[in-house]
Amino acid sequence: MTKVITHSLFTDFDIDLFKAGKHFKLYEKLGAHLVEVNGVKGVYFAVWAPTAQSVSVVGDFNYWTQGEHLLQVRWDSSGIWEGFIPDVTKGALYKYKIQSNINGIVTEKADPFSLYCEKPPHTASVVWDLDYNWKDEKWMQSRQDNNGLDKPYSVYEVHLGSWKRGENNRFLTYLELADDLVNYVKETGFTHVEFMPVMEYPYDPSWGYQLTGYFAPTSRFGKPQDFMVLVDKLHQAGIGVILDWVPSHFPDDAHGLGFFDGSHLYEHPDRRKGYHPDWKSLVFNYGRNEVRAFLISNAVFWLQHYHADGLRVDAVASMLYLDYSREEGEWEPNIYGGRENLDTISFLKEFNEVIYANFDGVQTIAEESTSFPMVSRPTFTGGLGFGMKWMMGWMHDTLKYFQKETVYRKYHQNDLTFSMTYAFTENFMLPFSHDEVVYGKKSIANKMPGDEWQKFANLRLLYGYMFTHPGTKLLFMGSEFGQSNEWNFENSLDWHLLQYDYHSGIKKVITDLNNLYKTRPALYEKQFTGEGFEWINYSDHQNAVLSYIRKGNNPKDDLVVVCNFTQVIREKYRIGIPRKGKLQEVFNSDASIYGGSGVTNSGILKIESSAYDGRDFSVELILPPLSVTVYSFV
């Protein structure tokens, strides 16, 4: 038997930080590390298991034999077990066999800090390293210029397992995606991609939202360094990378974090706080220092070692409220009698403070579906500290409106105008995400009413309205070419649809809207402030028309936007304009190149000294059917 040699990567200061919940690079200490001790190469193992009676490393190097390689517990009451095993090499499979001092319970667990995991359904951890020669220096050095809140931010949401499939419906690898996906995102003009969770997960139908390997990119698509290549190539193409991050819950799979050392180590011991009834999963104990350090270290890890440009935090609402999806009697109020989870609020504030203090040019984005205040406001003003928040209310109201037959829309204009009453209370991202195209909700395209022409005209109108509304943008894959079927995680997107004009027209619309967004400062410089938006007329419900101005830092960049939500062509439609000059149409969703009817406002449009809409000047336009038209001052 090869002896476990006493060795430690921890200093006393590390332990103090860990106990206080302030060690945010735990991945440098815990886990499996390829090191050399006294001239001998091997692996240093360290795992947190405070209620353990013994901890064995079992693996393919000792025939999975318990007791063969026993780790030693530290003397400092940290609960950390550690030791160096000579001659273990990169690629070795291992787990921790933990005998608890609680009734002799024995658990066999994957390493919470494993850098690489066996391909599911296998569950062992793999000894690995993070060696990689990055080539994205240009992006990283100028990231603030591409990733700031006053910059265009158009996000393509991707599920790696179903964006495109290979022969026999196999997954594409990270390396294949580094060619195909990067080229496609660059072609369509998105500024960022957002990956649904890439961290290791055991169950495909969870889409990655039930994690077991928090520090390991899923091995379904290749090795950790292969995922680095994908991120690297996106950066080299000038495309930012956002990762979905799931600190809200985790599954109770036997090899995962649940009941880790025979105790409720990572999950809250009170089932009213430690179990999620919707997802039948476990909830982290946000009040436990070591758990907070684990989670924040994990966030730091992906930003540091995988060069992520942002984290979209999943299911924030479920974290914030003690009564979330719970009936009366199934939850306990906080010490002030309220329903807010004070530990979660404290944790999220600290998470955001650590991220923004340590990384320039990154963003955190909250998927938060309630009216919880100041989600995207700095912590020093009482906010949670996120950079952005998903505008779920806008999404629901907008889709509800667009699903109505056009003859009824004049009665529901408030569904659209209501968003502007709260649009600047947060830094909002406008999301049409994967959640809107599953479970019988239909694809975005098939939510639209009318015959085929009207469906696609409505879809072009929807996207034009989205891109001219204040806020950043997010669109789920397939929606950019009018995918007809609901998303199915087991198959590729329906790429064959691009042979048809209406679908290729939608892709052309999205490409041109992305380029319009990126090249017109009025659409992004003040996207989170009321100074960047001015209604022209929001009350013409009889014609179902909205008109407004988007503004940047320079008035010469202002854009006039007019939306016609019916299929009736509006001849000689007059709108008020705040100043003299001329207008020119710069985008028209009804253009024939998109599959529209080709009704346009050609040439230069002269603004007249004729008062209208409460303004001293006005202009006469033709409003194409079911269209968004955008005009610049010339």
PDB file of N, CA and C in Angstrom, residues 349-416:
ATOM      1  N   LYS A 349     -25.510  40.075  -1.793  1.00  0.00           N
ATOM      2  CA  LYS A 349     -24.776  41.343  -1.729  1.00  0.00           C
ATOM      3  C   LYS A 349     -23.272  41.087  -1.692  1.00  0.00           C
ATOM      4  N   GLU A 350     -22.852  40.135  -0.861  1.00  0.00           N
ATOM      5  CA  GLU A 350     -21.427  39.854  -0.765  1.00  0.00           C
ATOM      6  C   GLU A 350     -20.894  39.271  -2.067  1.00  0.00           C
ATOM      7  N   PHE A 351     -21.646  38.383  -2.669  1.00  0.00           N
ATOM      8  CA  PHE A 351     -21.257  37.819  -3.962  1.00  0.00           C
ATOM      9  C   PHE A 351     -20.992  38.920  -4.980  1.00  0.00           C
ATOM     10  N   ASN A 352     -21.919  39.851  -5.114  1.00  0.00           N
ATOM     11  CA  ASN A 352     -21.740  40.924  -6.099  1.00  0.00           C
ATOM     12  C   ASN A 352     -20.592  41.854  -5.731  1.00  0.00           C
ATOM     13  N   GLU A 353     -20.432  42.145  -4.457  1.00  0.00           N
ATOM     14  CA  GLU A 353     -19.317  42.994  -4.039  1.00  0.00           C
ATOM     15  C   GLU A 353     -17.975  42.357  -4.387  1.00  0.00           C
ATOM     16  N   VAL A 354     -17.858  41.060  -4.144  1.00  0.00           N
ATOM     17  CA  VAL A 354     -16.601  40.360  -4.437  1.00  0.00           C
ATOM     18  C   VAL A 354     -16.326  40.342  -5.940  1.00  0.00           C
ATOM     19  N   ILE A 355     -17.356  40.058  -6.746  1.00  0.00           N
ATOM     20  CA  ILE A 355     -17.160  39.975  -8.194  1.00  0.00           C
ATOM     21  C   ILE A 355     -16.733  41.324  -8.765  1.00  0.00           C
ATOM     22  N   TYR A 356     -17.458  42.371  -8.420  1.00  0.00           N
ATOM     23  CA  TYR A 356     -17.150  43.678  -9.012  1.00  0.00           C
ATOM     24  C   TYR A 356     -15.856  44.272  -8.461  1.00  0.00           C
ATOM     25  N   ALA A 357     -15.461  43.874  -7.258  1.00  0.00           N
ATOM     26  CA  ALA A 357     -14.198  44.375  -6.701  1.00  0.00           C
ATOM     27  C   ALA A 357     -12.988  43.697  -7.326  1.00  0.00           C
ATOM     28  N   ASN A 358     -13.168  42.480  -7.845  1.00  0.00           N
ATOM     29  CA  ASN A 358     -12.027  41.698  -8.303  1.00  0.00           C
ATOM     30  C   ASN A 358     -11.910  41.544  -9.813  1.00  0.00           C
ATOM     31  N   PHE A 359     -12.961  41.927 -10.555  1.00  0.00           N
ATOM     32  CA  PHE A 359     -12.926  41.744 -12.006  1.00  0.00           C
ATOM     33  C   PHE A 359     -13.451  42.991 -12.706  1.00  0.00           C
ATOM     34  N   ASP A 360     -12.625  43.539 -13.582  1.00  0.00           N
ATOM     35  CA  ASP A 360     -13.046  44.688 -14.377  1.00  0.00           C
ATOM     36  C   ASP A 360     -13.837  44.212 -15.589  1.00  0.00           C
ATOM     37  N   GLY A 361     -14.870  44.942 -15.918  1.00  0.00           N
ATOM     38  CA  GLY A 361     -15.581  44.677 -17.156  1.00  0.00           C
ATOM     39  C   GLY A 361     -16.439  43.443 -17.163  1.00  0.00           C
ATOM     40  N   VAL A 362     -16.895  42.971 -16.007  1.00  0.00           N
ATOM     41  CA  VAL A 362     -17.821  41.844 -15.970  1.00  0.00           C
ATOM     42  C   VAL A 362     -19.195  42.331 -15.520  1.00  0.00           C
ATOM     43  N   GLN A 363     -20.202  41.502 -15.733  1.00  0.00           N
ATOM     44  CA  GLN A 363     -21.551  41.827 -15.281  1.00  0.00           C
ATOM     45  C   GLN A 363     -22.174  40.612 -14.605  1.00  0.00           C
ATOM     46  N   THR A 364     -22.958  40.874 -13.571  1.00  0.00           N
ATOM     47  CA  THR A 364     -23.824  39.839 -13.005  1.00  0.00           C
ATOM     48  C   THR A 364     -25.264  40.205 -13.351  1.00  0.00           C
ATOM     49  N   ILE A 365     -26.048  39.210 -13.697  1.00  0.00           N
ATOM     50  CA  ILE A 365     -27.404  39.425 -14.197  1.00  0.00           C
ATOM     51  C   ILE A 365     -28.348  38.533 -13.406  1.00  0.00           C
ATOM     52  N   ALA A 366     -29.369  39.122 -12.835  1.00  0.00           N
ATOM     53  CA  ALA A 366     -30.308  38.383 -11.989  1.00  0.00           C
ATOM     54  C   ALA A 366     -31.546  37.979 -12.779  1.00  0.00           C
ATOM     55  N   GLU A 367     -31.856  36.684 -12.761  1.00  0.00           N
ATOM     56  CA  GLU A 367     -33.162  36.245 -13.223  1.00  0.00           C
ATOM     57  C   GLU A 367     -34.083  36.322 -12.003  1.00  0.00           C
ATOM     58  N   GLU A 368     -34.732  37.459 -11.863  1.00  0.00           N
ATOM     59  CA  GLU A 368     -35.549  37.721 -10.680  1.00  0.00           C
ATOM     60  C   GLU A 368     -36.917  38.176 -11.164  1.00  0.00           C
ATOM     61  N   SER A 369     -37.960  37.421 -10.832  1.00  0.00           N
ATOM     62  CA  SER A 369     -39.257  37.593 -11.475  1.00  0.00           C
ATOM     63  C   SER A 369     -40.259  38.385 -10.650  1.00  0.00           C
ATOM     64  N   THR A 370     -39.855  38.921  -9.506  1.00  0.00           N
ATOM     65  CA  THR A 370     -40.789  39.647  -8.668  1.00  0.00           C
ATOM     66  C   THR A 370     -40.435  41.140  -8.655  1.00  0.00           C
ATOM     67  N   SER A 371     -41.126  41.877  -7.813  1.00  0.00           N
ATOM     68  CA  SER A 371     -40.856  43.317  -7.707  1.00  0.00           C
ATOM     69  C   SER A 371     -39.912  43.626  -6.551  1.00  0.00           C
ATOM     70  N   PHE A 372     -39.091  42.657  -6.165  1.00  0.00           N
ATOM     71  CA  PHE A 372     -38.103  42.913  -5.119  1.00  0.00           C
ATOM     72  C   PHE A 372     -37.289  44.148  -5.513  1.00  0.00           C
ATOM     73  N   PRO A 373     -37.160  45.115  -4.608  1.00  0.00           N
ATOM     74  CA  PRO A 373     -36.575  46.401  -5.005  1.00  0.00           C
ATOM     75  C   PRO A 373     -35.058  46.376  -5.118  1.00  0.00           C
ATOM     76  N   MET A 374     -34.537  47.214  -6.022  1.00  0.00           N
ATOM     77  CA  MET A 374     -33.116  47.553  -6.107  1.00  0.00           C
ATOM     78  C   MET A 374     -32.213  46.349  -6.344  1.00  0.00           C
ATOM     79  N   VAL A 375     -32.688  45.424  -7.156  1.00  0.00           N
ATOM     80  CA  VAL A 375     -31.878  44.247  -7.477  1.00  0.00           C
ATOM     81  C   VAL A 375     -30.593  44.659  -8.194  1.00  0.00           C
ATOM     82  N   SER A 376     -30.706  45.611  -9.119  1.00  0.00           N
ATOM     83  CA  SER A 376     -29.548  46.035  -9.907  1.00  0.00           C
ATOM     84  C   SER A 376     -29.056  47.417  -9.467  1.00  0.00           C
ATOM     85  N   ARG A 377     -29.110  47.644  -8.161  1.00  0.00           N
ATOM     86  CA  ARG A 377     -28.571  48.881  -7.609  1.00  0.00           C
ATOM     87  C   ARG A 377     -27.409  48.535  -6.679  1.00  0.00           C
ATOM     88  N   PRO A 378     -26.418  49.425  -6.540  1.00  0.00           N
ATOM     89  CA  PRO A 378     -25.237  49.109  -5.722  1.00  0.00           C
ATOM     90  C   PRO A 378     -25.595  48.786  -4.284  1.00  0.00           C
ATOM     91  N   THR A 379     -24.789  47.933  -3.678  1.00  0.00           N
ATOM     92  CA  THR A 379     -25.047  47.542  -2.293  1.00  0.00           C
ATOM     93  C   THR A 379     -24.903  48.725  -1.342  1.00  0.00           C
ATOM     94  N   PHE A 380     -24.052  49.694  -1.686  1.00  0.00           N
ATOM     95  CA  PHE A 380     -23.865  50.825  -0.766  1.00  0.00           C
ATOM     96  C   PHE A 380     -25.079  51.750  -0.741  1.00  0.00           C
ATOM     97  N   THR A 381     -26.015  51.561  -1.689  1.00  0.00           N
ATOM     98  CA  THR A 381     -27.270  52.309  -1.643  1.00  0.00           C
ATOM     99  C   THR A 381     -28.414  51.437  -1.133  1.00  0.00           C
ATOM    100  N   GLY A 382     -28.110  50.211  -0.710  1.00  0.00           N
ATOM    101  CA  GLY A 382     -29.135  49.306  -0.215  1.00  0.00           C
ATOM    102  C   GLY A 382     -29.594  48.273  -1.216  1.00  0.00           C
ATOM    103  N   GLY A 383     -28.985  48.250  -2.405  1.00  0.00           N
ATOM    104  CA  GLY A 383     -29.367  47.291  -3.430  1.00  0.00           C
ATOM    105  C   GLY A 383     -28.679  45.955  -3.259  1.00  0.00           C
ATOM    106  N   LEU A 384     -29.045  44.996  -4.136  1.00  0.00           N
ATOM    107  CA  LEU A 384     -28.404  43.683  -4.114  1.00  0.00           C
ATOM    108  C   LEU A 384     -27.078  43.680  -4.865  1.00  0.00           C
ATOM    109  N   GLY A 385     -26.859  44.674  -5.725  1.00  0.00           N
ATOM    110  CA  GLY A 385     -25.559  44.816  -6.359  1.00  0.00           C
ATOM    111  C   GLY A 385     -25.396  44.171  -7.718  1.00  0.00           C
ATOM    112  N   PHE A 386     -26.472  43.614  -8.309  1.00  0.00           N
ATOM    113  CA  PHE A 386     -26.366  43.045  -9.648  1.00  0.00           C
ATOM    114  C   PHE A 386     -26.172  44.154 -10.682  1.00  0.00           C
ATOM    115  N   GLY A 387     -25.579  43.779 -11.829  1.00  0.00           N
ATOM    116  CA  GLY A 387     -25.437  44.734 -12.922  1.00  0.00           C
ATOM    117  C   GLY A 387     -26.730  44.916 -13.688  1.00  0.00           C
ATOM    118  N   MET A 388     -27.469  43.826 -13.879  1.00  0.00           N
ATOM    119  CA  MET A 388     -28.728  43.868 -14.619  1.00  0.00           C
ATOM    120  C   MET A 388     -29.739  42.902 -14.006  1.00  0.00           C
ATOM    121  N   LYS A 389     -30.989  43.087 -14.402  1.00  0.00           N
ATOM    122  CA  LYS A 389     -32.074  42.206 -13.975  1.00  0.00           C
ATOM    123  C   LYS A 389     -32.963  41.910 -15.176  1.00  0.00           C
ATOM    124  N   TRP A 390     -33.380  40.660 -15.296  1.00  0.00           N
ATOM    125  CA  TRP A 390     -34.324  40.300 -16.361  1.00  0.00           C
ATOM    126  C   TRP A 390     -35.650  41.022 -16.153  1.00  0.00           C
ATOM    127  N   MET A 391     -36.196  41.591 -17.247  1.00  0.00           N
ATOM    128  CA  MET A 391     -37.458  42.332 -17.198  1.00  0.00           C
ATOM    129  C   MET A 391     -38.607  41.377 -17.521  1.00  0.00           C
ATOM    130  N   MET A 392     -38.930  40.543 -16.536  1.00  0.00           N
ATOM    131  CA  MET A 392     -39.918  39.494 -16.759  1.00  0.00           C
ATOM    132  C   MET A 392     -41.315  40.059 -17.008  1.00  0.00           C
ATOM    133  N   GLY A 393     -41.652  41.161 -16.353  1.00  0.00           N
ATOM    134  CA  GLY A 393     -42.963  41.773 -16.554  1.00  0.00           C
ATOM    135  C   GLY A 393     -43.151  42.233 -17.993  1.00  0.00           C
ATOM    136  N   TRP A 394     -42.113  42.866 -18.542  1.00  0.00           N
ATOM    137  CA  TRP A 394     -42.166  43.294 -19.945  1.00  0.00           C
ATOM    138  C   TRP A 394     -42.367  42.090 -20.859  1.00  0.00           C
ATOM    139  N   MET A 395     -41.631  41.026 -20.585  1.00  0.00           N
ATOM    140  CA  MET A 395     -41.728  39.840 -21.433  1.00  0.00           C
ATOM    141  C   MET A 395     -43.136  39.261 -21.417  1.00  0.00           C
ATOM    142  N   HIS A 396     -43.700  39.096 -20.231  1.00  0.00           N
ATOM    143  CA  HIS A 396     -45.043  38.512 -20.138  1.00  0.00           C
ATOM    144  C   HIS A 396     -46.084  39.410 -20.799  1.00  0.00           C
ATOM    145  N   ASP A 397     -46.037  40.714 -20.526  1.00  0.00           N
ATOM    146  CA  ASP A 397     -47.030  41.648 -21.077  1.00  0.00           C
ATOM    147  C   ASP A 397     -46.916  41.737 -22.599  1.00  0.00           C
ATOM    148  N   THR A 398     -45.678  41.759 -23.091  1.00  0.00           N
ATOM    149  CA  THR A 398     -45.469  41.890 -24.533  1.00  0.00           C
ATOM    150  C   THR A 398     -45.977  40.661 -25.278  1.00  0.00           C
ATOM    151  N   LEU A 399     -45.638  39.474 -24.775  1.00  0.00           N
ATOM    152  CA  LEU A 399     -46.101  38.263 -25.450  1.00  0.00           C
ATOM    153  C   LEU A 399     -47.621  38.120 -25.353  1.00  0.00           C
ATOM    154  N   LYS A 400     -48.192  38.524 -24.236  1.00  0.00           N
ATOM    155  CA  LYS A 400     -49.654  38.478 -24.097  1.00  0.00           C
ATOM    156  C   LYS A 400     -50.321  39.374 -25.142  1.00  0.00           C
ATOM    157  N   TYR A 401     -49.749  40.562 -25.341  1.00  0.00           N
ATOM    158  CA  TYR A 401     -50.293  41.491 -26.330  1.00  0.00           C
ATOM    159  C   TYR A 401     -50.159  40.932 -27.740  1.00  0.00           C
ATOM    160  N   PHE A 402     -48.980  40.424 -28.075  1.00  0.00           N
ATOM    161  CA  PHE A 402     -48.740  39.973 -29.448  1.00  0.00           C
ATOM    162  C   PHE A 402     -49.550  38.733 -29.801  1.00  0.00           C
ATOM    163  N   GLN A 403     -49.977  37.971 -28.827  1.00  0.00           N
ATOM    164  CA  GLN A 403     -50.771  36.787 -29.125  1.00  0.00           C
ATOM    165  C   GLN A 403     -52.217  37.119 -29.438  1.00  0.00           C
ATOM    166  N   LYS A 404     -52.618  38.364 -29.234  1.00  0.00           N
ATOM    167  CA  LYS A 404     -53.993  38.772 -29.532  1.00  0.00           C
ATOM    168  C   LYS A 404     -54.158  39.035 -31.035  1.00  0.00           C
ATOM    169  N   GLU A 405     -55.316  38.669 -31.559  1.00  0.00           N
ATOM    170  CA  GLU A 405     -55.631  39.045 -32.931  1.00  0.00           C
ATOM    171  C   GLU A 405     -55.574  40.566 -33.054  1.00  0.00           C
ATOM    172  N   THR A 406     -55.120  41.059 -34.206  1.00  0.00           N
ATOM    173  CA  THR A 406     -54.854  42.497 -34.337  1.00  0.00           C
ATOM    174  C   THR A 406     -56.101  43.353 -34.136  1.00  0.00           C
ATOM    175  N   VAL A 407     -57.275  42.815 -34.445  1.00  0.00           N
ATOM    176  CA  VAL A 407     -58.508  43.596 -34.311  1.00  0.00           C
ATOM    177  C   VAL A 407     -58.782  43.960 -32.848  1.00  0.00           C
ATOM    178  N   TYR A 408     -58.223  43.183 -31.893  1.00  0.00           N
ATOM    179  CA  TYR A 408     -58.476  43.443 -30.481  1.00  0.00           C
ATOM    180  C   TYR A 408     -57.366  44.249 -29.801  1.00  0.00           C
ATOM    181  N   ARG A 409     -56.282  44.522 -30.531  1.00  0.00           N
ATOM    182  CA  ARG A 409     -55.125  45.133 -29.873  1.00  0.00           C
ATOM    183  C   ARG A 409     -55.397  46.551 -29.389  1.00  0.00           C
ATOM    184  N   LYS A 410     -56.297  47.263 -30.040  1.00  0.00           N
ATOM    185  CA  LYS A 410     -56.578  48.640 -29.617  1.00  0.00           C
ATOM    186  C   LYS A 410     -57.139  48.703 -28.200  1.00  0.00           C
ATOM    187  N   TYR A 411     -57.650  47.591 -27.711  1.00  0.00           N
ATOM    188  CA  TYR A 411     -58.197  47.568 -26.353  1.00  0.00           C
ATOM    189  C   TYR A 411     -57.136  47.211 -25.300  1.00  0.00           C
ATOM    190  N   HIS A 412     -55.948  46.918 -25.749  1.00  0.00           N
ATOM    191  CA  HIS A 412     -54.939  46.395 -24.821  1.00  0.00           C
ATOM    192  C   HIS A 412     -53.588  47.113 -24.946  1.00  0.00           C
ATOM    193  N   GLN A 413     -53.612  48.353 -25.424  1.00  0.00           N
ATOM    194  CA  GLN A 413     -52.352  49.067 -25.621  1.00  0.00           C
ATOM    195  C   GLN A 413     -51.586  49.243 -24.308  1.00  0.00           C
ATOM    196  N   ASN A 414     -52.312  49.264 -23.209  1.00  0.00           N
ATOM    197  CA  ASN A 414     -51.653  49.408 -21.905  1.00  0.00           C
ATOM    198  C   ASN A 414     -50.704  48.251 -21.606  1.00  0.00           C
ATOM    199  N   ASP A 415     -50.941  47.081 -22.217  1.00  0.00           N
ATOM    200  CA  ASP A 415     -50.011  45.962 -22.027  1.00  0.00           C
ATOM    201  C   ASP A 415     -48.600  46.343 -22.469  1.00  0.00           C
ATOM    202  N   LEU A 416     -48.512  47.216 -23.470  1.00  0.00           N
ATOM    203  CA  LEU A 416     -47.218  47.649 -23.963  1.00  0.00           C
ATOM    204  C   LEU A 416     -46.703  48.888 -23.239  1.00  0.00           C
TER     205      LEU A 416
END
